Tab-separated table of C-alpha atoms and ligand atoms in Angstrom:
chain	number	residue	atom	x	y	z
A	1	UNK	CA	147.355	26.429	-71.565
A	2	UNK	CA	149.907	27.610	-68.927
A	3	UNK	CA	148.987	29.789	-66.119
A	4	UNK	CA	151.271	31.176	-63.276
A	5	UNK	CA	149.605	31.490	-60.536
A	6	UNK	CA	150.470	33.589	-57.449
A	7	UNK	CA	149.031	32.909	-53.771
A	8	UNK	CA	149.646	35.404	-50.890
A	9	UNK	CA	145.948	35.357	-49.060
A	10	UNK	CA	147.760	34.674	-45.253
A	11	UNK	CA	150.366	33.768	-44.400
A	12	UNK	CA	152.103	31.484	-47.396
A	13	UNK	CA	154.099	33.178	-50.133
A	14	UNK	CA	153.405	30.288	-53.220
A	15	UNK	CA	153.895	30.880	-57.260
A	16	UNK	CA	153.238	27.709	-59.098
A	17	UNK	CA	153.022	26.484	-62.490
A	18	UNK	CA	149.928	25.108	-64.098
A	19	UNK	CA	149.155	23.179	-67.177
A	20	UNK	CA	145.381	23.270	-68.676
A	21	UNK	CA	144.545	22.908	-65.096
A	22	UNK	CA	145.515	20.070	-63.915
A	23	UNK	CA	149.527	18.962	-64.270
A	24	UNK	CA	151.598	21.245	-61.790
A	25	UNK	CA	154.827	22.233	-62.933
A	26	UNK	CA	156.002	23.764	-60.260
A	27	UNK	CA	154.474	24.736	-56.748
A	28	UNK	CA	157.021	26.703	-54.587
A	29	UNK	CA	155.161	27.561	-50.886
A	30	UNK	CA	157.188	29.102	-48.481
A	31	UNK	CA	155.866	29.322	-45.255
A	32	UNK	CA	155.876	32.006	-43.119
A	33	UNK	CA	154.829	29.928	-39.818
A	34	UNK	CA	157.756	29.554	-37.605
A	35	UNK	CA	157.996	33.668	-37.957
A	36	UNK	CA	154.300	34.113	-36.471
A	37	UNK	CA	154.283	31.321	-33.855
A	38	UNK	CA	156.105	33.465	-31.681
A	39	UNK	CA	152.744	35.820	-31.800
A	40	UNK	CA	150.817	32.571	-31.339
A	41	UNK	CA	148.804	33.874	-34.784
A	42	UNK	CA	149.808	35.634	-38.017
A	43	UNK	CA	150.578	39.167	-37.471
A	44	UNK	CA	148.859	41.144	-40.982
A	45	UNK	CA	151.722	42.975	-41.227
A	46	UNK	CA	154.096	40.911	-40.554
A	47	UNK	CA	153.466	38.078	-43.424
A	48	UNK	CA	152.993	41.711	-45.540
A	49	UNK	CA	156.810	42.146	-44.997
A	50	UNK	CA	157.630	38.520	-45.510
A	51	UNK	CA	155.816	38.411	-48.710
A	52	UNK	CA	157.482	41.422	-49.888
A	53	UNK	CA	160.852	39.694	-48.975
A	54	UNK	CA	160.164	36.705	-50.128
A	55	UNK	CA	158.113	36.875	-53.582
A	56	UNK	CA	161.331	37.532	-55.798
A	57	UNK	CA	162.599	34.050	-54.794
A	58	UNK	CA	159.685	31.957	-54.931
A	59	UNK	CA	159.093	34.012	-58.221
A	60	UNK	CA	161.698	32.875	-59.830
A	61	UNK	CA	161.803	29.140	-58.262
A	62	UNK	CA	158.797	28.355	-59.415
A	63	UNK	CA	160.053	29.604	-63.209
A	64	UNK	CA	162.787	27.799	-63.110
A	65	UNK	CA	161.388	24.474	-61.342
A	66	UNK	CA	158.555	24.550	-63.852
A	67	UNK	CA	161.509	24.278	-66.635
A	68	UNK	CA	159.364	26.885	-69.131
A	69	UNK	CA	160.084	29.602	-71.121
A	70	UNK	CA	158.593	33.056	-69.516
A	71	UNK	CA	156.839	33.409	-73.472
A	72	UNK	CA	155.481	29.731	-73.423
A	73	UNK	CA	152.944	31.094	-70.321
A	74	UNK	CA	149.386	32.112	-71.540
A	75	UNK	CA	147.935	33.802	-68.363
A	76	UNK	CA	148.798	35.250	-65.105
A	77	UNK	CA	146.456	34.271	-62.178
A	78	UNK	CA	146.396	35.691	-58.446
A	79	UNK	CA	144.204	35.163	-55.730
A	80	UNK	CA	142.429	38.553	-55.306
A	81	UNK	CA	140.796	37.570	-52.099
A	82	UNK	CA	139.292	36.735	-49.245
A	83	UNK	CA	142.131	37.360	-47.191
A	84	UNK	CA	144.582	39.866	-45.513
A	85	UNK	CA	144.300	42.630	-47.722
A	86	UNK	CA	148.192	43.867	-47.193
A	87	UNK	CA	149.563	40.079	-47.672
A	88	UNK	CA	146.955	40.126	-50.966
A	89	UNK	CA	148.606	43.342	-52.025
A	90	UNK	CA	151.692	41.744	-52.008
A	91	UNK	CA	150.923	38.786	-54.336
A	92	UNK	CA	148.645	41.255	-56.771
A	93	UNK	CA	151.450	43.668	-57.578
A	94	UNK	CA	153.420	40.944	-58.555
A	95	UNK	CA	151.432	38.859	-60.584
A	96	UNK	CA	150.389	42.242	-61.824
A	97	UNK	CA	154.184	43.766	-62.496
A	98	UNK	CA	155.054	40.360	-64.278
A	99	UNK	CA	151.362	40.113	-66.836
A	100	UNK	CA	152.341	43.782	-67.508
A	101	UNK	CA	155.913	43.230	-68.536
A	102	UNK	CA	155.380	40.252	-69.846
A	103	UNK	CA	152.698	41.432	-72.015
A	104	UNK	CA	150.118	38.570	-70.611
A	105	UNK	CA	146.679	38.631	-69.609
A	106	UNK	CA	145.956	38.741	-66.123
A	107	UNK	CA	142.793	37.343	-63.989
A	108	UNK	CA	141.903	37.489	-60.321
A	109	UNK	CA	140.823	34.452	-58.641
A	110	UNK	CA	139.017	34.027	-55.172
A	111	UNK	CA	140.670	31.919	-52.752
A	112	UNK	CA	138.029	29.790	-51.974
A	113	UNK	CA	137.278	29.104	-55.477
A	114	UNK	CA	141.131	28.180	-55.538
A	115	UNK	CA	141.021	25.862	-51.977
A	116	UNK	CA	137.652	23.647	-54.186
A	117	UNK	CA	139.753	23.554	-57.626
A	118	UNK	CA	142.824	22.047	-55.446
A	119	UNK	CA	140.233	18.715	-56.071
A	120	UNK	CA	140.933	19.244	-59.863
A	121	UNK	CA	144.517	18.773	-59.603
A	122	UNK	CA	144.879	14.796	-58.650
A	123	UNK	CA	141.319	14.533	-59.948
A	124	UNK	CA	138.779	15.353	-62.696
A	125	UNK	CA	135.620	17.434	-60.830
A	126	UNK	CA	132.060	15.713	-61.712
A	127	UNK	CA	129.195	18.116	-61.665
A	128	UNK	CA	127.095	18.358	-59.891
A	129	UNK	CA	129.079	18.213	-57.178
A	130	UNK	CA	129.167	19.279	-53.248
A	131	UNK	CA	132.746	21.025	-51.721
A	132	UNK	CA	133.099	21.286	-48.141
A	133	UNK	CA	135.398	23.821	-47.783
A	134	UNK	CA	137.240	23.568	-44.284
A	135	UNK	CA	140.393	26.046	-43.284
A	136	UNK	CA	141.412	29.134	-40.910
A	137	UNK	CA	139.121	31.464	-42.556
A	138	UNK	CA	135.838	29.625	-43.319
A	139	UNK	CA	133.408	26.752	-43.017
A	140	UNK	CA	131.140	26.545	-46.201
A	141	UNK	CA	129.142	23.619	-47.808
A	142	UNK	CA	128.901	24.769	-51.476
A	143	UNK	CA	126.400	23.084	-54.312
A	144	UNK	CA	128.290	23.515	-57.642
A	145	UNK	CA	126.061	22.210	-60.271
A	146	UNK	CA	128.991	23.428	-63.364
A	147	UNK	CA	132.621	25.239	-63.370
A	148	UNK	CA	132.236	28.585	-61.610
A	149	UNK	CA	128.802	28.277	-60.620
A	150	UNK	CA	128.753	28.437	-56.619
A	151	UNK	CA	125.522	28.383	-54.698
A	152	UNK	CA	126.635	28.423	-50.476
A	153	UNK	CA	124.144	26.452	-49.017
A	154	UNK	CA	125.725	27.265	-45.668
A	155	UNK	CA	128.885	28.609	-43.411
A	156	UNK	CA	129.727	29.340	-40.294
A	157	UNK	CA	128.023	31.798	-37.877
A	158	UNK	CA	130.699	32.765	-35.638
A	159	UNK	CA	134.642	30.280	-35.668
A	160	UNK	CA	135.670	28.791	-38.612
A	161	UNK	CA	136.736	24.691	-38.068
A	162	UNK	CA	140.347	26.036	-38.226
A	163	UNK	CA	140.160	28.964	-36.115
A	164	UNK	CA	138.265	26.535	-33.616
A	165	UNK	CA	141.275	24.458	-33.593
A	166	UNK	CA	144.046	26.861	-33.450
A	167	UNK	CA	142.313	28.824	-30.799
A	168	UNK	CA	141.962	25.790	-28.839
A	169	UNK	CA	145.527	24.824	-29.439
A	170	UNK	CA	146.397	27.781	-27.940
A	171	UNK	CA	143.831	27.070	-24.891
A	172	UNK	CA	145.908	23.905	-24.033
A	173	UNK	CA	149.062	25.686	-24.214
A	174	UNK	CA	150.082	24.639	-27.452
A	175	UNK	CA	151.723	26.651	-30.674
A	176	UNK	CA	150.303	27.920	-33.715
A	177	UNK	CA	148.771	26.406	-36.011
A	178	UNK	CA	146.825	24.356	-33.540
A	179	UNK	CA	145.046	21.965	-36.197
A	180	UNK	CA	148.391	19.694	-36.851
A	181	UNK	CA	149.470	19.148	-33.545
A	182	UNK	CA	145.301	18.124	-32.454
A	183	UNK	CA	145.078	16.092	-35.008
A	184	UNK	CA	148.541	13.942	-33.703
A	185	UNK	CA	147.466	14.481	-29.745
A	186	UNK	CA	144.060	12.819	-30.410
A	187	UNK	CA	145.546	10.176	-32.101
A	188	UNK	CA	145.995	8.431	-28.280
A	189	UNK	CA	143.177	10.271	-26.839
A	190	UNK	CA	139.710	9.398	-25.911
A	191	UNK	CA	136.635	10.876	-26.420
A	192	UNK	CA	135.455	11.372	-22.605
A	193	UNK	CA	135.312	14.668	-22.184
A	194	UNK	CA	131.331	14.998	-23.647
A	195	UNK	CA	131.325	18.358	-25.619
A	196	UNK	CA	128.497	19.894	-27.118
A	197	UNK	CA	127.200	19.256	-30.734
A	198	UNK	CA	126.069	22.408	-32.406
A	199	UNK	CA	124.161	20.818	-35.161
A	200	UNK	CA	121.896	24.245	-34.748
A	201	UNK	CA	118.707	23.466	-36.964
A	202	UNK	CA	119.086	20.087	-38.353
A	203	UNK	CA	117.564	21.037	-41.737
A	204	UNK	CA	119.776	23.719	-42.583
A	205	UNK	CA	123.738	23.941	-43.528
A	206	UNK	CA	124.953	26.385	-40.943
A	207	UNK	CA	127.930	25.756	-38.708
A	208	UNK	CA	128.324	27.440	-35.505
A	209	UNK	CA	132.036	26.459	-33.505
A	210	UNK	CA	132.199	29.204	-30.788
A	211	UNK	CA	129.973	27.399	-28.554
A	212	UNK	CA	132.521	24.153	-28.631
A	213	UNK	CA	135.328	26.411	-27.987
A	214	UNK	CA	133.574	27.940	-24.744
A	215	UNK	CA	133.288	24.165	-23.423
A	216	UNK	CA	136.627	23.891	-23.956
A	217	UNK	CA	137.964	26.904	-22.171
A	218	UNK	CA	135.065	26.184	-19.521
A	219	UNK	CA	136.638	22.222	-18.924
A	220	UNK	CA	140.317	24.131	-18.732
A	221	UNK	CA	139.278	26.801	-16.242
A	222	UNK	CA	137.457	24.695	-13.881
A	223	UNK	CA	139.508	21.879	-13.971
A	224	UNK	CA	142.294	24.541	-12.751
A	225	UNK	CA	139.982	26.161	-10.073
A	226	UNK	CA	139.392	22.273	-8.251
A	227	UNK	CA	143.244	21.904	-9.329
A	228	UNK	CA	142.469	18.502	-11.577
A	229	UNK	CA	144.767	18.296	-14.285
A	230	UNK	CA	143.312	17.612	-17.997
A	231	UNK	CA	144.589	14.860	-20.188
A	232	UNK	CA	145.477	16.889	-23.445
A	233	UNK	CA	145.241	13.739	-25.494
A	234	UNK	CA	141.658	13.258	-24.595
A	235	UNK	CA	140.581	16.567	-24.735
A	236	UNK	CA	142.258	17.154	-27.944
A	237	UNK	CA	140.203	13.836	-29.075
A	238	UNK	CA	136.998	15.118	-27.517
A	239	UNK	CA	137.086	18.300	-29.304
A	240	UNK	CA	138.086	16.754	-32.668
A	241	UNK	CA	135.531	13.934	-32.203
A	242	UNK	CA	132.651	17.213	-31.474
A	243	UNK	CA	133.859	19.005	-34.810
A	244	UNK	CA	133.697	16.086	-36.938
A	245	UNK	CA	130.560	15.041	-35.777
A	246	UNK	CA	128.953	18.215	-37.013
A	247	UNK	CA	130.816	18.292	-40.094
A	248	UNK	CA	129.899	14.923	-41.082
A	249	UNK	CA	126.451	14.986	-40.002
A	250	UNK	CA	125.537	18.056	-41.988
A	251	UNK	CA	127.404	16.520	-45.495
A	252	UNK	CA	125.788	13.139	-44.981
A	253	UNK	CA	122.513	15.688	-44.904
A	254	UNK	CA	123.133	17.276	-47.892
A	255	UNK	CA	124.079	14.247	-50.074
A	256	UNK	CA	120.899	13.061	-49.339
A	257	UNK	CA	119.595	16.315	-50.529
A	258	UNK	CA	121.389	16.854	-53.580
A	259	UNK	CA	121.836	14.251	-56.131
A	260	UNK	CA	125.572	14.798	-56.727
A	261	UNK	CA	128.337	12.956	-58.177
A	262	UNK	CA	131.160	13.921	-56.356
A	263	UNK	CA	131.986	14.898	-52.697
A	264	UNK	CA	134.913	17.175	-51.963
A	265	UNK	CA	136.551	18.765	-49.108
A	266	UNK	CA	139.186	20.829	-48.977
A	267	UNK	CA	141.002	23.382	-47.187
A	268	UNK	CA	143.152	23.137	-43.974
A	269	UNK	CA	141.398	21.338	-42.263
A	270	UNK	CA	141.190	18.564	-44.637
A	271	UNK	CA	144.338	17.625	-43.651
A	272	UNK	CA	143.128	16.216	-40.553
A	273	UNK	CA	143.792	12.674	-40.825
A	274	UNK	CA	140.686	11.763	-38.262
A	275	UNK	CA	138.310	13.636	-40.551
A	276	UNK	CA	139.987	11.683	-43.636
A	277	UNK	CA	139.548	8.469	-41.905
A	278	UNK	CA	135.853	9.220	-40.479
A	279	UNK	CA	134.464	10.407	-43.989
A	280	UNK	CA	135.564	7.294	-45.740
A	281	UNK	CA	134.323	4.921	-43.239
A	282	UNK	CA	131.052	6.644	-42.903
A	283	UNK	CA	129.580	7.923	-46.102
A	284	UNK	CA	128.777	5.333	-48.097
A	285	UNK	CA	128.310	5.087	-52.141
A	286	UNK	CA	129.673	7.799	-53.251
A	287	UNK	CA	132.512	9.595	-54.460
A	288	UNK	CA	134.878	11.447	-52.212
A	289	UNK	CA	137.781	13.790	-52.933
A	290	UNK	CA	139.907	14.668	-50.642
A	291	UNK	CA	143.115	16.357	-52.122
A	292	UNK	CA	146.304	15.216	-51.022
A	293	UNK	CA	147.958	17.239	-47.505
A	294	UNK	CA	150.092	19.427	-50.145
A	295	UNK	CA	147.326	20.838	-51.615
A	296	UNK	CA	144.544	21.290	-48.900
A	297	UNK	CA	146.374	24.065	-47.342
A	298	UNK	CA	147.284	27.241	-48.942
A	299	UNK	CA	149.303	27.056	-52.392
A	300	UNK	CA	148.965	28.549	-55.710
A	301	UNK	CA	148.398	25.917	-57.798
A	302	UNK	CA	144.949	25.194	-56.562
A	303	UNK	CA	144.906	29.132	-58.203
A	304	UNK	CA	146.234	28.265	-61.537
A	305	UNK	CA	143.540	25.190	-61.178
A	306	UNK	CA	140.525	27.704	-60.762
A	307	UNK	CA	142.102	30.437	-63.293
A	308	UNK	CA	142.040	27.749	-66.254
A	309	UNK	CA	138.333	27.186	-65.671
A	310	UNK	CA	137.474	30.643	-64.650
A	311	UNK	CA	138.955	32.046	-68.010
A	312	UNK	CA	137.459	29.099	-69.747
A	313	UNK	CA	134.000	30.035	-68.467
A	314	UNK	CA	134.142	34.049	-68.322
A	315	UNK	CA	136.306	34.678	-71.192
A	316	UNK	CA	136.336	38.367	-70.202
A	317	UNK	CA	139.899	39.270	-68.210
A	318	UNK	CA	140.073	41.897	-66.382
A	319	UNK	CA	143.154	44.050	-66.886
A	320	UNK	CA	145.523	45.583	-64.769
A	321	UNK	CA	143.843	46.904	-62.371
A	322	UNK	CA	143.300	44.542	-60.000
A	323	UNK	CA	142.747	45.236	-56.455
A	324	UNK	CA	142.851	43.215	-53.189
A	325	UNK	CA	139.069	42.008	-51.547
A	326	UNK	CA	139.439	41.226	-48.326
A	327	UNK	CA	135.944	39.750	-47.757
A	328	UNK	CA	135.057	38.515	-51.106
A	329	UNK	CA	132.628	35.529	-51.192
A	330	UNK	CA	131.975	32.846	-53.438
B	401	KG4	O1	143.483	26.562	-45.894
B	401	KG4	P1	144.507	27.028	-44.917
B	401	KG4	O2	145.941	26.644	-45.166
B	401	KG4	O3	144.483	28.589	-44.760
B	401	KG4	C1	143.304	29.333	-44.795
B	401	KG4	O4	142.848	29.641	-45.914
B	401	KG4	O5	142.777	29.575	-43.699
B	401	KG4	O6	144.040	26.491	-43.489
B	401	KG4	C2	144.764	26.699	-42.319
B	401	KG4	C3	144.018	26.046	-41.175
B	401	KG4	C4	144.608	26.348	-39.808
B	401	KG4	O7	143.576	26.771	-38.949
B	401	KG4	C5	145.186	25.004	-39.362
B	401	KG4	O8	145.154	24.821	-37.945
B	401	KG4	C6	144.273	24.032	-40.062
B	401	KG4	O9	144.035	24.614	-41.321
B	401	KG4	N1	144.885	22.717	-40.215
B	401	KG4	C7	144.401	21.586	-39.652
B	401	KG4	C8	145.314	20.558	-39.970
B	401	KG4	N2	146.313	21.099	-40.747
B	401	KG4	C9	146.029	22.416	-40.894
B	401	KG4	N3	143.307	21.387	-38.904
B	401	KG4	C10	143.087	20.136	-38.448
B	401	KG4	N4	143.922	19.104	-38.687
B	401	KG4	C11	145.028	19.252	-39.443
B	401	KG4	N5	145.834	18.227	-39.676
B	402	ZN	ZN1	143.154	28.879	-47.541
């Protein structure tokens, strides 16, 4: 089965090409970041334009990439949210104008869903299985127990891990997205700095980040009131150490919960090469999936992934008249 799948949730413009699932044809992502770091965060509007400008050529890059004929593709997937609902507008018209003159089927797909099934692509997905899901938007530890059958055990109360680390980025002066350019500054940092922990109740799956990011900005101001400077390295460290701590602490807490065969994480954030480093060091016996950088953050062939086992499992497409969900859940 081939699916075309089209991704334009923030602020990447991404069509891909995606075989029963799993072998990706093509995966054009353009990315729309050096436009919004001089806004230090994506402008809605904005990445609107630039996916407007820019779908027609990553459209037909990822056709011709893919090397198949338009006829040989059975389904036409887009991510119908959670996201920007002007920059999912984009992507939905488009996946929508090309099903309808195509004559092909058409299915929305829910970006989160997508981020999870990026595991499937480099992997086969065991069930039961636990996803955290780590990236601008959200924080969520999600039991899946078969294809398309989410139960959130928790997510975040206030930041998500990404939005922690970008705002922070931007505390210590440095551009958008913040999470890359952490990750490398801790790399010769120290923790030292002793931020909080917000493992809230230790028997539940919620995430709170806000609290960290007040230390943070606290540290900064004061430091610049006594006129001390900050090492960035260890701060950035400090932080990172404080966000990983949580994270981990709350997976290792529901693998001993759940009796699950496979661990992922995905999203952004995943591409943090501490957090890579930390989970495989620390939890022990058993399986961990951790998609490669290319597919943690956003593209649309973790889309076509989730649209081959969505239409698999609900048979029932919807037609052509799809609209954009800006806060749809899981
Ligand atoms: O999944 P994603 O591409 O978009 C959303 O769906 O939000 O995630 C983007 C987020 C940004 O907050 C970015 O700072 C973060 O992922 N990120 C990272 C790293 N690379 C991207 N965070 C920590 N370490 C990284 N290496
Ligand atoms: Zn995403």
């Amino acid at each position: 089965m081939i699916i075309l799948a089209v991704e334009t949730s923030c602020d990447e413009t991404s069509v891909s090409v995606v075989k029963n699932g799993k072998e990706v044809l093509s995966n054009i992502v353009l990315s729309q970041i050096e436009i919004h770091q001089a806004f230090g965060g994506v402008v809605p509007e904005i990445a609107s334009r630039n996916h407007i400008a820019n779908m027609t050529l990553v459209f037909e890059e990822a056709l011709q990439k893919a090397q198949i004929k338009i006829a040989e593709i059975d389904l036409v997937a887009v991510t119908e949210g959670p996201g920007l609902i002007g920059a999912l507008l984009v992507g939905i018209n488009a996946a929508t104008a090309f099903a309808f003159a195509h004559n092909k089927p058409l299915i929305g797909i829910n970006h989160l869903a997508g981020h999870i099934y990026s595991a499937n692509l480099e992997h086969q997905l065991k069930f039961p299985l636990l996803a955290l899901l780590v990236s601008g938007g959200h924080t969520e530890l999600v039991y899946m127990k078969e294809h398309f059958n989410f139960q959130v055990l928790g997510s975040t109360l206030d930041d998500a891990v990404g939005e922690a680390y970008d705002k922070v980025s931007r505390m210590l002066g440095l551009a958008y997205p913040g999470g890359p350019i952490i990750d490398k500054l801790a790399k010769t940092g120290k923790d030292v700095y002793n931020l909080p922990r917000a493992y809230l109740d230790k028997d539940d799956y919620k995430f709170s980040f806000s609290g960290l990011k007040s230390a943070v900005n606290n540290l900064i101001y004061h430091a610049g009131r006594k006129g001390e400077t900050l090492n960035k390295n260890d701060l950035a460290a400090s932080f990172q150490e404080a966000v990983i701590d949580v994270l981990i602490f709350k997976l290792q807490h529901a693998i001993e919960e759940f009796d699950v065969k496979q661990v992922i994480i995905a999203g952004g954030v995943a591409a943090n090469t501490r957090l890579r480093e930390r989970v495989f060091a620390e939890i022990k016996n058993q399986e961990i999936i951790i998609p490669s950088i290319q597919y943690c953050t956003d593209n649309a062939a973790m889309i076509g992934a989730a649209a081959y086992y969505a239409y698999k499992n609900h048979g029932g497409l919807k037609n052509y008249q799809l609209g954009g969900k800006s806060t749809l859940s899981l």
